[in-house]
Coordinates of C-alpha atoms in Angstrom, one line a residue:
Chain A
X1 CA 0.0 0.0 0.0
X2 CA 1.2 3.5 -0.8
X3 CA 1.7 5.6 2.3
X4 CA -1.0 8.1 1.4
X5 CA -4.7 8.6 1.5
X6 CA -5.3 5.4 -0.4
X7 CA -4.7 3.5 2.8
X8 CA -7.9 4.9 4.3
X9 CA -10.4 2.9 2.2
X10 CA -8.3 -0.3 2.7
X11 CA -8.4 0.2 6.5
X12 CA -12.1 0.9 6.4
X13 CA -12.6 -2.2 4.3
X14 CA -10.7 -4.3 6.8
X15 CA -12.8 -2.9 9.7
X16 CA -16.0 -3.5 7.9
X17 CA -15.0 -7.1 7.1
X18 CA -15.1 -7.6 10.9
X19 CA -11.4 -7.3 11.8
X20 CA -11.2 -6.4 15.5
X21 CA -7.5 -5.7 15.6
X22 CA -5.7 -4.0 12.8
X23 CA -1.9 -3.5 12.6
X24 CA -0.7 -0.7 10.4
X25 CA 3.0 -1.3 9.9
X26 CA 4.6 1.8 8.6
X27 CA 5.1 5.3 9.9
X28 CA 3.4 6.7 6.8
X29 CA 0.0 5.3 7.8
X30 CA -0.2 7.3 11.0
X31 CA -2.9 9.9 10.3
X32 CA -4.9 7.4 8.2
X33 CA -4.9 5.0 11.1
X34 CA -6.1 7.7 13.5
X35 CA -8.8 8.8 11.1
X36 CA -10.3 5.3 10.5
X37 CA -9.9 4.5 14.2
X38 CA -12.1 7.5 14.9
X39 CA -14.8 6.0 12.6
X40 CA -14.7 2.5 14.2
X41 CA -14.4 3.0 18.0
X42 CA -15.0 -0.8 18.6
X43 CA -12.0 -1.8 16.5
X44 CA -8.5 -1.7 18.0
X45 CA -5.6 -0.4 15.9
X46 CA -1.9 -0.9 16.4
X47 CA 0.3 1.6 14.6
X48 CA 4.0 0.8 14.1
X49 CA 6.6 3.6 14.8
X50 CA 4.1 6.4 15.2
X51 CA 3.6 8.8 18.0
X52 CA -0.2 9.5 17.9
X53 CA -2.4 7.4 20.0
X54 CA -6.2 7.2 20.9
X55 CA -8.4 5.1 23.1
X56 CA -8.4 2.4 20.4
X57 CA -5.0 3.1 18.9
X58 CA -1.8 1.8 20.4
X59 CA 1.7 2.4 19.0
X60 CA 4.6 0.0 19.0
X61 CA 8.1 0.4 18.0
X62 CA 11.4 -1.4 18.3
X63 CA 14.7 -0.2 19.8
X64 CA 16.5 -0.6 16.6
X65 CA 19.3 1.5 18.1
X66 CA 20.2 -1.4 20.4
X67 CA 21.0 -3.4 17.3
X68 CA 23.0 -0.5 15.9
X69 CA 25.2 -0.6 19.0
X70 CA 26.1 -4.2 18.1
X71 CA 26.9 -3.2 14.5
X72 CA 28.9 -0.2 15.7
X73 CA 30.9 -2.5 18.0
X74 CA 31.7 -4.8 15.1
X75 CA 32.5 -2.0 12.7
X76 CA 34.7 -0.1 15.2
X77 CA 36.7 -3.2 15.9
X78 CA 37.0 -4.4 12.2
X79 CA 37.5 -1.1 10.4
X80 CA 41.1 -0.5 9.5
X81 CA 40.6 3.1 8.3
X82 CA 38.5 4.1 11.3
X83 CA 36.2 5.9 9.0
X84 CA 32.7 4.3 8.9
X85 CA 29.9 5.1 6.5
X86 CA 26.2 5.4 7.5
X87 CA 23.6 5.6 4.8
X88 CA 20.3 6.9 6.2
X89 CA 17.0 8.0 5.0
X90 CA 15.7 11.1 6.8
X91 CA 16.7 12.9 9.9
X92 CA 14.0 11.4 12.1
X93 CA 14.6 10.1 15.7
X94 CA 14.9 6.5 14.6
X95 CA 17.8 7.3 12.3
X96 CA 19.4 9.8 14.6
X97 CA 19.4 7.2 17.4
X98 CA 20.8 4.6 15.0
X99 CA 23.6 6.9 13.9
X100 CA 24.5 7.9 17.4
X101 CA 24.4 4.3 18.8
X102 CA 26.5 3.1 15.9
X103 CA 29.1 5.9 16.4
X104 CA 29.3 5.6 20.2
X105 CA 29.7 1.9 20.1
X106 CA 32.4 2.2 17.4
X107 CA 34.2 4.7 19.5
X108 CA 34.3 2.4 22.4
X109 CA 36.4 0.0 20.3
X110 CA 38.3 2.8 18.5
X111 CA 38.2 6.2 20.1
X112 CA 39.3 7.9 16.9
X113 CA 36.5 6.3 14.8
X114 CA 34.4 8.8 12.8
X115 CA 31.1 8.2 11.0
X116 CA 30.3 9.8 7.7
X117 CA 26.6 10.2 7.3
X118 CA 24.6 10.6 4.1
X119 CA 20.9 11.0 4.3
X120 CA 19.3 10.3 0.9
X121 CA 15.8 11.6 1.5
X122 CA 14.2 8.3 0.7
X123 CA 13.6 4.9 2.4
X124 CA 14.0 3.1 -0.9
X125 CA 15.9 4.2 -3.9
X126 CA 18.4 1.5 -5.0
X127 CA 20.4 3.5 -7.5
X128 CA 20.8 6.4 -5.1
X129 CA 21.7 4.1 -2.3
X130 CA 24.3 2.5 -4.5
X131 CA 25.7 5.8 -5.6
X132 CA 25.8 7.0 -2.0
X133 CA 27.6 3.9 -1.0
X134 CA 30.2 4.4 -3.7
X135 CA 30.6 8.0 -2.5
X136 CA 31.2 6.9 1.1
X137 CA 33.7 4.3 0.0
X138 CA 35.5 6.9 -2.1
X139 CA 35.7 9.2 0.9
X140 CA 37.6 6.5 2.9
X141 CA 34.9 4.4 4.5
X142 CA 35.7 0.7 4.7
X143 CA 32.5 -0.4 6.4
X144 CA 29.2 1.1 5.4
X145 CA 26.0 0.4 7.3
X146 CA 22.6 1.2 5.9
X147 CA 19.4 2.6 7.3
X148 CA 17.5 2.5 4.1
X149 CA 15.6 -0.6 2.9
X150 CA 17.3 -2.0 -0.2
X151 CA 20.2 -4.5 -0.3
X152 CA 21.7 -2.3 -3.0
X153 CA 24.5 -0.9 -0.8
X154 CA 25.5 -4.4 0.2
X155 CA 25.9 -5.3 -3.4
X156 CA 28.2 -2.4 -4.0
X157 CA 30.3 -3.4 -1.0
X158 CA 30.4 -7.0 -2.3
X159 CA 31.8 -5.7 -5.6
X160 CA 34.4 -3.7 -3.8
X161 CA 35.4 -6.4 -1.4
X162 CA 34.3 -4.4 1.6
X163 CA 31.9 -5.1 4.4
X164 CA 28.5 -3.9 5.6
X165 CA 25.3 -5.0 7.4
X166 CA 21.8 -6.0 6.5
X167 CA 18.9 -3.8 7.4
X168 CA 15.6 -5.2 8.7
X169 CA 16.3 -8.8 7.7
X170 CA 19.2 -11.1 7.0
X171 CA 20.4 -9.9 3.6
X172 CA 23.3 -12.3 3.2
X173 CA 21.7 -13.8 0.1
X174 CA 22.4 -10.5 -1.7
X175 CA 26.0 -10.2 -0.7
X176 CA 27.4 -13.4 0.8
X177 CA 30.9 -11.9 1.5
X178 CA 30.1 -8.3 2.3
X179 CA 27.3 -9.2 4.8
X180 CA 28.7 -9.3 8.3
X181 CA 25.4 -9.6 10.1
X182 CA 22.1 -7.8 10.2
X183 CA 19.5 -6.3 12.5
X184 CA 16.3 -8.3 12.2
X185 CA 13.0 -6.9 13.2
X186 CA 10.9 -9.6 14.8
X187 CA 7.3 -8.5 15.3
X188 CA 5.6 -12.0 15.6
X189 CA 5.7 -12.2 19.4
X190 CA 4.2 -8.8 19.8
X191 CA 1.4 -9.6 17.4
X192 CA 0.6 -12.7 19.4
X193 CA 0.7 -10.9 22.7
X194 CA -1.6 -8.1 21.6
X195 CA -4.0 -10.6 20.0
X196 CA -4.2 -12.6 23.2
X197 CA -4.8 -9.3 25.1
X198 CA -7.7 -8.5 22.8
X199 CA -9.2 -12.0 23.3
X200 CA -9.0 -11.9 27.1
X201 CA -10.3 -8.4 27.2
X202 CA -7.1 -6.8 28.7
X203 CA -6.3 -4.8 25.5
X204 CA -5.6 -1.2 26.3
X205 CA -4.1 1.7 24.4
X206 CA -0.4 1.5 25.1
X207 CA 3.0 2.7 23.7
X208 CA 5.4 -0.2 23.5
X209 CA 9.1 0.2 22.8
X210 CA 10.8 -3.2 22.9
X211 CA 14.3 -4.3 22.1
X212 CA 16.7 -7.2 22.6
X213 CA 15.2 -8.1 26.0
X214 CA 11.7 -8.7 24.6
X215 CA 13.1 -10.3 21.4
X216 CA 11.9 -7.6 19.0
X217 CA 15.5 -6.8 17.9
X218 CA 17.5 -9.8 16.9
X219 CA 21.0 -10.0 15.4
X220 CA 21.4 -12.4 12.4
X221 CA 24.2 -15.0 12.5
X222 CA 27.7 -13.5 12.1
X223 CA 29.5 -14.2 8.9
X224 CA 32.8 -16.1 8.7
X225 CA 34.5 -12.8 8.3
X226 CA 33.7 -11.7 11.8
X227 CA 36.7 -12.8 14.0
X228 CA 35.9 -14.7 17.2
X229 CA 37.1 -11.8 19.5
X230 CA 34.8 -9.3 17.7
X231 CA 31.9 -11.8 17.8
X232 CA 32.5 -12.1 21.6
X233 CA 32.3 -8.3 22.0
X234 CA 29.1 -8.1 19.9
X235 CA 27.6 -10.9 22.0
X236 CA 28.6 -9.0 25.1
X237 CA 26.6 -6.0 24.0
X238 CA 23.5 -8.2 23.2
X239 CA 23.8 -9.9 26.6
X240 CA 24.2 -6.5 28.3
X241 CA 21.0 -5.2 26.8
X242 CA 19.2 -8.4 27.8
X243 CA 20.2 -8.2 31.4
X244 CA 20.1 -4.4 31.6
X245 CA 23.8 -3.9 32.3
X246 CA 24.5 -2.1 29.0
X247 CA 23.1 1.1 27.5
X248 CA 25.0 2.8 24.8
X249 CA 23.4 6.1 25.7
X250 CA 25.4 6.4 29.0
X251 CA 27.4 9.5 29.6
X252 CA 29.7 11.1 29.0
X253 CA 28.2 12.0 25.6
X254 CA 29.3 15.0 23.6
X255 CA 27.6 16.5 20.6
X256 CA 29.2 17.3 17.3
X257 CA 30.6 20.6 18.5
X258 CA 32.1 19.0 21.6
X259 CA 29.6 20.2 24.1
X260 CA 28.9 17.8 27.0
X261 CA 25.3 16.7 26.6
X262 CA 25.0 13.8 28.9
X263 CA 27.1 13.8 32.1
X264 CA 29.4 10.9 33.1
X265 CA 27.4 8.0 34.5
X266 CA 24.0 9.4 33.4
X267 CA 21.8 7.4 31.2
X268 CA 19.5 9.1 28.7
X269 CA 15.8 8.6 29.4
X270 CA 13.6 6.9 26.9
X271 CA 11.6 10.1 26.5
X272 CA 14.7 12.0 25.6
X273 CA 15.8 9.3 23.1
X274 CA 12.4 9.4 21.4
X275 CA 13.0 13.0 20.4
X276 CA 16.7 13.0 19.9
X277 CA 17.7 15.4 17.1
X278 CA 21.4 16.0 17.5
X279 CA 24.4 13.9 16.5
X280 CA 27.2 12.8 18.8
X281 CA 30.9 13.7 18.4
X282 CA 32.6 12.0 15.6
X283 CA 29.6 12.0 13.3
X284 CA 30.3 14.0 10.1
X285 CA 27.0 15.1 8.6
X286 CA 25.6 17.8 6.5
X287 CA 22.7 18.6 8.8
Chain B
X1 CA 42.3 14.6 -3.3
X2 CA 44.2 12.3 -5.6
X3 CA 43.5 11.1 -9.1
X4 CA 42.0 7.8 -7.8
X5 CA 39.4 9.9 -6.0
X6 CA 38.4 11.7 -9.1
X7 CA 38.3 8.5 -11.1
X8 CA 36.0 6.8 -8.6
X9 CA 33.8 9.9 -8.6
X10 CA 33.6 9.9 -12.4
X11 CA 32.6 6.2 -12.4
X12 CA 29.8 7.0 -10.0
X13 CA 28.6 9.8 -12.3
X14 CA 28.6 7.4 -15.3
X15 CA 26.5 5.0 -13.3
X16 CA 24.0 7.7 -12.5
X17 CA 23.9 9.0 -16.0
X18 CA 23.7 6.0 -18.2
X19 CA 20.1 4.9 -17.5
X20 CA 18.7 8.4 -18.0
X21 CA 20.8 8.9 -21.1
X22 CA 19.4 5.7 -22.7
X23 CA 15.8 6.4 -21.7
X24 CA 16.1 10.1 -22.7
X25 CA 17.5 9.2 -26.1
X26 CA 14.7 6.8 -26.8
X27 CA 12.1 9.4 -25.7
X28 CA 13.8 12.0 -27.8
X29 CA 13.2 9.9 -30.9
X30 CA 9.6 9.3 -29.9
X31 CA 8.9 13.0 -29.4
X32 CA 10.6 13.8 -32.7
X33 CA 7.9 11.7 -34.3
X34 CA 5.3 13.8 -32.7
X35 CA 4.3 11.5 -29.9
X36 CA 4.6 12.3 -26.2
X37 CA 5.0 9.1 -24.1
X38 CA 5.0 9.8 -20.4
X39 CA 5.3 6.1 -19.7
X40 CA 9.1 6.1 -19.5
X41 CA 9.1 5.1 -15.8
X42 CA 6.8 2.1 -16.5
X43 CA 8.8 1.0 -19.5
X44 CA 12.1 1.2 -17.6
X45 CA 10.6 -1.0 -14.9
X46 CA 9.4 -3.5 -17.5
X47 CA 12.9 -3.5 -18.9
X48 CA 14.4 -3.9 -15.5
X49 CA 12.3 -7.0 -14.6
X50 CA 12.5 -8.5 -18.2
X51 CA 16.3 -8.1 -18.3
X52 CA 16.7 -9.6 -14.9
X53 CA 14.3 -12.5 -15.6
X54 CA 16.0 -13.4 -18.9
X55 CA 19.4 -13.3 -17.2
X56 CA 18.2 -15.6 -14.4
X57 CA 17.0 -18.1 -16.9
X58 CA 19.7 -17.9 -19.6
X59 CA 22.7 -17.0 -17.4
X60 CA 23.6 -14.7 -20.2
X61 CA 23.5 -11.0 -19.6
X62 CA 23.6 -10.2 -23.3
X63 CA 20.3 -12.1 -23.7
X64 CA 19.2 -10.2 -20.6
X65 CA 19.7 -6.8 -22.4
X66 CA 17.8 -8.1 -25.4
X67 CA 15.0 -9.2 -23.1
X68 CA 15.0 -5.8 -21.4
X69 CA 14.7 -4.1 -24.8
X70 CA 11.9 -6.5 -25.8
X71 CA 10.1 -5.9 -22.4
X72 CA 10.3 -2.2 -22.8
X73 CA 9.2 -2.3 -26.4
X74 CA 6.2 -4.6 -25.8
X75 CA 5.0 -2.2 -23.0
X76 CA 5.4 0.7 -25.3
X77 CA 3.4 -1.0 -28.1
X78 CA 0.4 -1.2 -25.8
X79 CA 0.6 2.6 -25.5
X80 CA 1.1 2.8 -29.3
X81 CA -2.1 0.8 -30.0
X82 CA -4.1 3.1 -27.8
X83 CA -2.8 6.4 -29.0
X84 CA -2.2 5.6 -32.7
X85 CA -5.1 3.2 -33.4
X86 CA -7.7 4.6 -31.0
X87 CA -6.5 8.2 -30.8
X88 CA -6.6 8.2 -27.0
X89 CA -5.1 11.2 -25.2
X90 CA -1.3 10.8 -25.1
X91 CA -0.8 12.4 -21.8
X92 CA -3.4 10.3 -20.0
X93 CA -2.3 7.1 -21.8
X94 CA 1.4 7.7 -21.0
X95 CA 0.6 8.2 -17.3
X96 CA -1.5 5.0 -17.4
X97 CA 1.5 3.2 -19.0
X98 CA 3.6 4.2 -16.0
X99 CA 1.1 2.9 -13.6
X100 CA 0.5 -0.2 -15.6
X101 CA 4.3 -0.9 -16.0
X102 CA 4.9 -0.4 -12.3
X103 CA 2.1 -2.9 -11.4
X104 CA 2.9 -5.5 -14.1
X105 CA 6.6 -5.4 -13.3
X106 CA 5.9 -5.9 -9.6
X107 CA 3.6 -8.9 -10.5
X108 CA 6.2 -10.4 -12.8
X109 CA 8.9 -9.8 -10.2
X110 CA 7.2 -11.7 -7.4
X111 CA 9.1 -14.9 -7.9
X112 CA 12.4 -13.0 -8.5
X113 CA 12.5 -11.0 -5.3
X114 CA 15.5 -12.0 -3.2
X115 CA 17.5 -13.4 -6.1
X116 CA 20.6 -12.0 -7.5
X117 CA 22.5 -12.3 -10.8
X118 CA 26.2 -11.7 -11.6
X119 CA 26.5 -8.0 -12.3
X120 CA 26.9 -7.2 -16.0
X121 CA 30.3 -5.5 -15.7
X122 CA 33.2 -4.7 -18.0
X123 CA 34.0 -7.4 -20.6
X124 CA 37.6 -6.1 -20.9
X125 CA 40.3 -8.1 -19.1
X126 CA 40.9 -7.2 -15.5
X127 CA 44.3 -5.7 -16.4
X128 CA 42.4 -3.0 -18.2
X129 CA 39.0 -3.0 -16.4
X130 CA 40.4 -2.9 -12.9
X131 CA 43.6 -1.0 -13.7
X132 CA 44.1 2.0 -11.4
X133 CA 43.8 4.6 -14.2
X134 CA 42.6 2.7 -17.3
X135 CA 39.4 1.7 -15.6
X136 CA 38.3 5.2 -16.4
X137 CA 38.0 4.0 -20.0
X138 CA 37.6 0.2 -19.8
X139 CA 35.9 -0.3 -16.4
X140 CA 32.2 -0.1 -17.5
X141 CA 29.4 -2.3 -18.4
X142 CA 28.9 -2.8 -22.1
X143 CA 25.6 -1.0 -21.7
X144 CA 27.5 2.2 -21.0
X145 CA 29.4 2.0 -24.3
X146 CA 26.2 1.1 -26.1
X147 CA 24.6 4.3 -24.7
X148 CA 27.5 6.4 -25.8
X149 CA 27.5 4.9 -29.3
X150 CA 23.8 5.4 -29.6
X151 CA 24.2 9.2 -29.2
X152 CA 26.0 9.8 -32.5
X153 CA 24.1 7.0 -34.2
X154 CA 20.8 8.7 -33.3
X155 CA 22.1 12.1 -34.4
X156 CA 23.2 10.6 -37.7
X157 CA 19.9 8.8 -38.2
X158 CA 17.8 11.9 -37.5
X159 CA 19.9 14.3 -39.5
X160 CA 21.4 12.4 -42.3
X161 CA 19.2 9.5 -43.3
X162 CA 16.1 9.4 -45.3
X163 CA 14.2 7.5 -42.6
X164 CA 15.2 10.1 -40.0
X165 CA 14.0 12.9 -42.3
X166 CA 10.7 11.2 -42.7
X167 CA 10.4 10.7 -38.9
X168 CA 11.0 14.3 -38.3
X169 CA 8.6 15.3 -41.1
X170 CA 5.9 13.2 -39.4
X171 CA 6.6 14.9 -36.1
X172 CA 6.6 18.4 -37.6
X173 CA 3.6 18.1 -39.9
X174 CA 1.8 14.8 -39.9
X175 CA -0.8 15.8 -42.4
X176 CA 1.7 16.9 -45.0
X177 CA 3.7 13.8 -44.5
X178 CA 0.6 11.8 -44.9
X179 CA -0.5 13.7 -48.0
X180 CA 2.7 12.8 -49.8
X181 CA 2.3 9.2 -49.0
X182 CA 4.2 8.4 -45.8
X183 CA 2.5 6.2 -43.3
X184 CA 2.4 8.4 -40.2
X185 CA 1.1 5.6 -38.1
X186 CA 3.8 3.1 -39.1
X187 CA 6.6 5.6 -38.5
X188 CA 5.2 6.4 -35.1
X189 CA 4.8 2.7 -34.2
X190 CA 8.5 2.3 -35.0
X191 CA 9.5 5.4 -33.0
X192 CA 7.5 4.3 -30.0
X193 CA 8.9 0.8 -30.0
X194 CA 12.4 2.2 -30.3
X195 CA 11.7 4.5 -27.3
X196 CA 10.4 1.5 -25.3
X197 CA 13.4 -0.6 -26.1
X198 CA 15.8 2.1 -25.1
X199 CA 13.9 2.8 -21.8
X200 CA 13.9 -1.0 -21.2
X201 CA 17.7 -1.1 -21.6
X202 CA 18.0 1.9 -19.4
X203 CA 15.9 0.1 -16.8
X204 CA 17.9 -3.1 -16.9
X205 CA 21.0 -1.0 -16.1
X206 CA 19.5 -0.9 -12.6
X207 CA 18.6 -4.5 -12.2
X208 CA 21.6 -6.0 -13.9
X209 CA 24.5 -3.6 -13.3
X210 CA 24.2 -1.2 -10.4
X211 CA 22.3 -3.4 -8.0
X212 CA 22.0 -6.8 -9.7
X213 CA 18.6 -7.8 -8.1
X214 CA 15.0 -7.1 -8.6
X215 CA 13.0 -4.9 -6.3
X216 CA 9.6 -3.2 -6.9
X217 CA 9.8 0.3 -8.2
X218 CA 13.6 0.1 -8.2
X219 CA 14.0 2.8 -10.9
X220 CA 12.7 5.2 -8.2
X221 CA 11.6 8.0 -10.5
X222 CA 14.5 8.1 -13.0
X223 CA 11.9 7.9 -15.9
X224 CA 10.7 11.3 -15.0
X225 CA 14.2 12.7 -14.9
X226 CA 14.7 11.2 -18.4
X227 CA 11.5 13.0 -19.6
X228 CA 12.7 16.3 -18.1
X229 CA 16.1 15.7 -19.8
X230 CA 14.5 15.6 -23.3
X231 CA 12.9 19.0 -22.7
X232 CA 16.1 20.3 -21.1
X233 CA 18.0 19.3 -24.1
X234 CA 15.7 21.1 -26.5
X235 CA 15.2 17.9 -28.5
X236 CA 18.8 17.8 -29.6
X237 CA 20.9 14.7 -29.1
X238 CA 24.2 16.4 -28.4
X239 CA 22.6 18.5 -25.7
X240 CA 20.9 15.4 -24.4
X241 CA 24.2 13.8 -23.8
X242 CA 25.6 16.9 -22.1
X243 CA 22.4 17.3 -20.1
X244 CA 22.4 13.7 -18.9
X245 CA 26.0 14.1 -17.6
X246 CA 25.0 17.5 -16.1
X247 CA 22.2 15.8 -14.2
X248 CA 24.4 12.9 -13.3
X249 CA 27.0 15.3 -11.9
X250 CA 24.3 17.1 -9.9
X251 CA 23.1 13.9 -8.4
X252 CA 26.7 12.9 -7.5
X253 CA 27.5 16.3 -6.1
X254 CA 24.5 16.0 -3.8
X255 CA 25.9 12.8 -2.3
X256 CA 29.5 14.1 -2.1
X257 CA 28.4 17.3 -0.5
X258 CA 26.5 15.4 2.1
X259 CA 29.1 12.8 2.8
X260 CA 31.8 15.5 3.2
X261 CA 29.6 17.4 5.7
X262 CA 28.8 20.4 3.5
X263 CA 25.4 21.9 4.4
X264 CA 25.4 25.1 2.5
X265 CA 22.2 24.0 0.6
X266 CA 19.4 21.9 1.9
X267 CA 19.4 18.4 0.3
X268 CA 15.9 18.9 -1.1
X269 CA 17.4 21.7 -3.2
X270 CA 19.8 19.2 -4.8
X271 CA 17.1 16.7 -5.4
X272 CA 14.9 19.3 -7.2
X273 CA 17.8 20.5 -9.3
X274 CA 17.2 18.4 -12.5
X275 CA 13.6 19.7 -12.6
X276 CA 14.5 23.2 -11.7
X277 CA 17.2 23.3 -14.4
X278 CA 14.6 22.0 -16.9
X279 CA 12.3 24.9 -16.1
X280 CA 15.2 27.3 -16.5
X281 CA 16.2 25.7 -19.8
X282 CA 12.6 25.8 -21.0
X283 CA 12.3 29.5 -20.1
X284 CA 15.6 30.2 -21.9
X285 CA 14.5 28.4 -25.0
X286 CA 11.1 30.1 -25.2
X287 CA 12.6 33.5 -24.4
X288 CA 14.5 33.3 -27.7
X289 CA 11.2 33.1 -29.6
X290 CA 10.4 30.8 -32.5
X291 CA 14.1 30.5 -33.5
X292 CA 14.8 28.4 -30.4
X293 CA 11.4 26.7 -30.2
X294 CA 12.7 23.3 -31.1
X295 CA 9.7 21.2 -29.9
X296 CA 8.2 19.1 -32.7
X297 CA 5.1 20.9 -34.0
X298 CA 2.8 17.9 -33.7
X299 CA 4.1 16.8 -30.3
X300 CA 1.2 15.2 -28.3
X301 CA -1.4 15.8 -31.0
X302 CA -3.5 12.9 -32.3
X303 CA -3.2 12.2 -36.0
X304 CA -6.6 12.7 -37.6
X305 CA -6.4 12.7 -41.4
X306 CA -9.6 13.7 -43.2
X307 CA -9.3 10.8 -45.6

């Protein structure tokens, strides 16, 4: 479905067919979901990655940035140039968090690591993603991670003999050698949980933001190119998130201009993360 | 900033330019015959999936390119039947072709999603194609050389051959051409099919060279840039080549500016540049009066002979 007004009749149709719980799984369906939810107060809606809620509209999201911390750890340790590429879509909190988590985690392994950021103003534009990847490589990046949807960048990295990560799913089929690992978004358990809640009458409008601990964020198997010591570090980050001992957004954190934004020992609150609009030190970006 | 850096940047520009150059060249010939086909995006997608599918089945990218040309041409013939035989509105039919091509390519591509092919790269030996400097000349897919050869060939065809003269006559004054015995309809069929084939080859550059995979809507609007390019070029092949590289350089500059941390202009400005430059070029052309008005006189008009 296109992320425009054409989603409205489809949602209405689903509601009229008798669906009692409707998941709208992209940010671009936000206002359409709210509108149709207003017309069908007895139907429950679940909107993914949005921030508008109602009595019958919940929102749910995933802490993708926890996965980015794992990728950053691997990239920081494996990069020989210390210059990492980050190909993103738009400057929205999800991407900002991803960039910052990636950069901070890389700097834990290599304090001098920098992250070059290119935002291409699209979630999906394979030729532009490919060209942007070539650009980042030409500017010295030897590992490029993507926050857009196509496997195009991985295919460029494969041709150049460099490394990168899959986005949203295991993309190793597209680039068997370049693909180090991937962040996988696993929504199944959440769908089951919410459906059970509807059936037993406990459904309420909520705002869910799950991560490694709840199993929404999963890291794909590491490729053979990830050395054992790097894999152990990456596993450590995952384990830390699961038992609550690790949070990449722990101070001291400086912004791009070197101002101290988060004091030593402080951990950024979820509310602050949700609206984060500044990049950390070591991120080279145009905006 | 060394020479390697510049060579790598040029290779990126060539990659960005080649698909719009191919599709633009095809559309230029179509428009020269007096037909406006706004379905370039749809034909490029049909070419992308056809080329990819044929390559998957035959393991031969050369057949893949032929398949892409056939896929684009077949899609364009659908448009041709509607506008030439049934005199439907060209603008509306062209837009419909884009929507149709987008949908049909997605349907055809269902079973190809998630597969890859070997990228159709340079056929020269690695000592040339991967050479530090010589890759600037030898390091491209055969499709790139094909696009560059097609520019002078198309110029020669339009300017110096009898068939090219007839095609232009049909585009400038279809009734006169008809009255002295040329088949306007046949000429336009051929032009539209050529445009479709070129758009198809341009489309397969995405699915077979840049990112050797199939994904829905993977051309991501390049068909519209190709259309703007034809107008930008004032329907001249030489200018089309220059314009395609100009657009390609603009697209690469956007990425280089961002990756280097320059923020002197918002990125939306860069993305709008090809279209903005087309408006500027159009204004420039029309400000010079009739001398510069290079648009074929019958562009977009249905052919309705009295007899």
